[in-house]
Every structure is written in C-alpha cells, then in structure tokens.
Amino acid sequence: MRPVNLIPPEQRHGSQSPLRTGPLPYLLLGGLVALLIGVALLVVTGNQISERKSEVVTLKQEDAAAQKQAEELAPYVQLAQLRQARTETVNSLADSRFDWERVMRELSKILPPDVWLTTLHASASPEAASGSGSGSSTESSGGSALRGSIAGPALEINGCANGQDGVAGFVTALKQIDGVTRVGVQSSALPTSESAAASGEGSGGGGTDCRTRNFIAQFEIVVAFDAAPVAAPVEATEVEATEAAPEGSEESSESSEESSTEG
C-alpha cells in the first residue's frame, strides 16, 4: 500500500516543502555578486591608475634632474670633443711634418765641390712658397710656376757650377737624397758677353749673377718630395667647439694654434 502524507502543504518541512518565493532570491543574489565584482574591478583599476600617475610624476622629476645635470656637464663634453679634435690635428701635423734637417744634412754631403749655391728656399707647400715673401729663388716667375706644380715639399735651388757637366752631375747627386721623387731644371745657361760684363761690374756690389767666368753655368733647380705627406686642413667644427667650451679652454686653444703655426 502506498503511503499518503496527510500534512497540509504549507506545514510541511524539509525537501518536500514547496518553494514559497520562487527564483527571485537567486536573481538578487546573482546581481549582488556581479555588483561586488564590478566594485572590486573599479577599485583595482583606480589603484592601478593612481600608481601609474605617481610613476609618471617620478619619471618626469628624474628626467628634469637628468636634463639639468646634462646641461651642467655639456661644456665639459664640448671641451673633451675640442681636445680630441685638437689632438687629431696635432697628430696630423706631426705625421705630415717634413724633416728638413735631414734633407739639409744629406744635401751638404752630396754637394759637389765644383757647385756653389746662391739661394736656397725650402717650402712645405706651394702656398707657403708664394706667401713667404722672401727674395730668394721665388723671385723668378719660372721658378714659381715650376714650384706650383708640386703639391708637397720642395727645394728651390739657385747657384752656379763648373759648366753644364757640373750642373748635370749636381742634378744626378740631388736624386740620391732620400725622399726625392723628381728634380726639375728650370734653367741652366752659360754667360754671354753682356752678362759676363755685367757680372764683372756688379761683383763688388753683391750681384745675383755668379757667372764670373765664361765656363761657369748658372742654374735654377727645383727638387720635389711628392711622396711626403701633406698636412690636413683644420676643420671648422673646432671653432664652434671653442665658442661653447668653458673657461680655461682658451689657453689650450691658443697653444694648439701656435703649435699648428710652427708646423
């Protein structure tokens, strides 16, 4: 026989009691949970935004401090760049400095006994030869033109020798100097009757013609050292760096300019 529950439905308890309110409490509970999650997300997002803002403020302060420090150290950086440029210039000048002392020593050794010199002009470049202002071998336009065709150091030699054979022997001897690449003879001439008379009249007054005998030849020779290095020009960036350099750099600038002028 099947049991029958005679208790009224409204008085029943346990799993057999019917729902009195329906699904509404579950909906309210779900809404509260969603609201709680939204509030939590909002709080977390707000905290993250606040942290990011504080980091931005800190980074701006650090950037301002770094820029201020960079501005304070900028003159020293420019001074270091100036010193490096000056060092490179001095090294270039040292590398391109020509050993004239060695050339003069070798010239004195190879100079034949039947050759004597009246003028000797040494220059590192055609510009230096044209701007020297000395009244030596550059007085003749031919010698200057021959010197202008040589970009590097050169010797301009004027003198006399015992005949044309003596001039030829001197040219051959000049080629024995270390570093000589070519020897150009601008002129080599024996005296004429007029030049011999003029030389005899001007011998007591220090004339430039050394041909005192009819067998003496007067020559103009240019000796080229084309393989010698040429000094590099100073770049204009050094002048700009000098203007921005701090105090105390003027002395180093002036000393380096003096060294470059002497070179």
Coordinates of N, CA, C and O in Angstrom, one line a residue, residues 114-115 159-172 185 187-191 211 214-221:
D114 N 132.5 71.4 -57.2 CA 132.5 72.4 -58.2 C 131.2 73.1 -58.4 O 130.9 73.7 -59.4
V115 N 130.3 73.0 -57.3 CA 129.0 73.6 -57.3 C 128.9 74.5 -56.1 O 129.2 74.1 -55.0
G159 N 122.1 78.6 -58.1 CA 123.6 78.6 -57.9 C 124.3 78.5 -59.2 O 123.7 78.6 -60.3
C160 N 125.6 78.2 -59.2 CA 126.4 78.0 -60.3 C 127.3 76.8 -60.2 O 127.5 76.2 -59.1
A161 N 127.7 76.3 -61.4 CA 128.5 75.0 -61.4 C 129.6 75.2 -62.5 O 129.5 76.1 -63.4
N162 N 130.5 74.3 -62.4 CA 131.6 74.3 -63.4 C 131.1 73.7 -64.7 O 131.3 72.5 -65.0
G163 N 130.5 74.5 -65.5 CA 130.0 74.1 -66.8 C 128.7 73.3 -66.7 O 128.2 73.0 -65.6
Q164 N 128.1 73.0 -67.9 CA 126.9 72.2 -67.9 C 127.1 70.8 -67.4 O 126.1 70.2 -66.8
D165 N 128.3 70.2 -67.5 CA 128.5 68.9 -66.9 C 128.4 69.0 -65.4 O 127.9 68.0 -64.8
G166 N 128.9 70.1 -64.8 CA 128.7 70.2 -63.4 C 127.3 70.3 -63.0 O 126.9 69.7 -61.9
V167 N 126.4 71.0 -63.8 CA 125.0 71.1 -63.4 C 124.4 69.7 -63.6 O 123.6 69.3 -62.7
A168 N 124.7 68.9 -64.6 CA 124.2 67.6 -64.8 C 124.6 66.7 -63.6 O 123.8 65.9 -63.1
G169 N 125.9 66.8 -63.2 CA 126.3 66.0 -62.1 C 125.6 66.4 -60.8 O 125.3 65.5 -59.9
F170 N 125.3 67.7 -60.6 CA 124.6 68.1 -59.4 C 123.1 67.5 -59.4 O 122.6 67.1 -58.4
V171 N 122.5 67.6 -60.6 CA 121.1 67.0 -60.7 C 121.1 65.5 -60.3 O 120.3 65.0 -59.6
T172 N 122.1 64.8 -60.8 CA 122.2 63.4 -60.5 C 122.5 63.2 -59.0 O 121.9 62.2 -58.4
V185 N 114.9 71.0 -63.8 CA 115.9 72.1 -64.1 C 115.1 73.2 -64.8 O 114.7 73.0 -65.9
S187 N 116.3 76.3 -65.5 CA 117.2 76.9 -66.4 C 118.7 76.6 -66.1 O 119.0 76.3 -64.9
S188 N 119.5 76.6 -67.1 CA 120.9 76.3 -66.9 C 121.6 76.9 -68.1 O 121.5 76.4 -69.2
A189 N 122.4 78.0 -67.9 CA 122.9 78.8 -69.0 C 124.3 79.3 -68.7 O 124.6 79.6 -67.5
L190 N 125.2 79.2 -69.7 CA 126.5 79.8 -69.6 C 126.4 81.3 -69.9 O 125.4 81.8 -70.5
P191 N 127.4 82.1 -69.4 CA 127.3 83.5 -69.5 C 127.5 84.0 -71.0 O 128.3 83.4 -71.7
R211 N 128.1 84.0 -62.4 CA 129.0 83.5 -63.5 C 130.1 84.5 -63.8 O 130.0 85.4 -64.6
N214 N 133.6 82.5 -68.1 CA 132.8 82.1 -69.3 C 132.5 80.7 -69.3 O 131.6 80.2 -70.1
F215 N 133.1 79.8 -68.5 CA 132.8 78.4 -68.4 C 131.8 78.1 -67.2 O 131.5 76.9 -67.0
I216 N 131.4 79.0 -66.5 CA 130.5 78.8 -65.3 C 129.1 78.9 -65.8 O 128.7 79.9 -66.4
A217 N 128.3 77.9 -65.4 CA 126.9 77.9 -65.8 C 126.0 78.2 -64.5 O 126.2 77.6 -63.5
Q218 N 125.1 79.1 -64.7 CA 124.1 79.4 -63.7 C 122.8 78.6 -63.8 O 122.3 78.5 -65.0
F219 N 122.3 78.0 -62.7 CA 121.2 77.1 -62.8 C 120.1 77.5 -61.9 O 120.3 78.2 -60.8
E220 N 118.9 77.1 -62.2 CA 117.7 77.1 -61.3 C 117.1 75.7 -61.2 O 116.6 75.3 -62.3
I221 N 117.1 75.1 -60.1 CA 116.6 73.7 -59.9 C 115.5 73.7 -58.9 O 115.6 74.4 -57.8

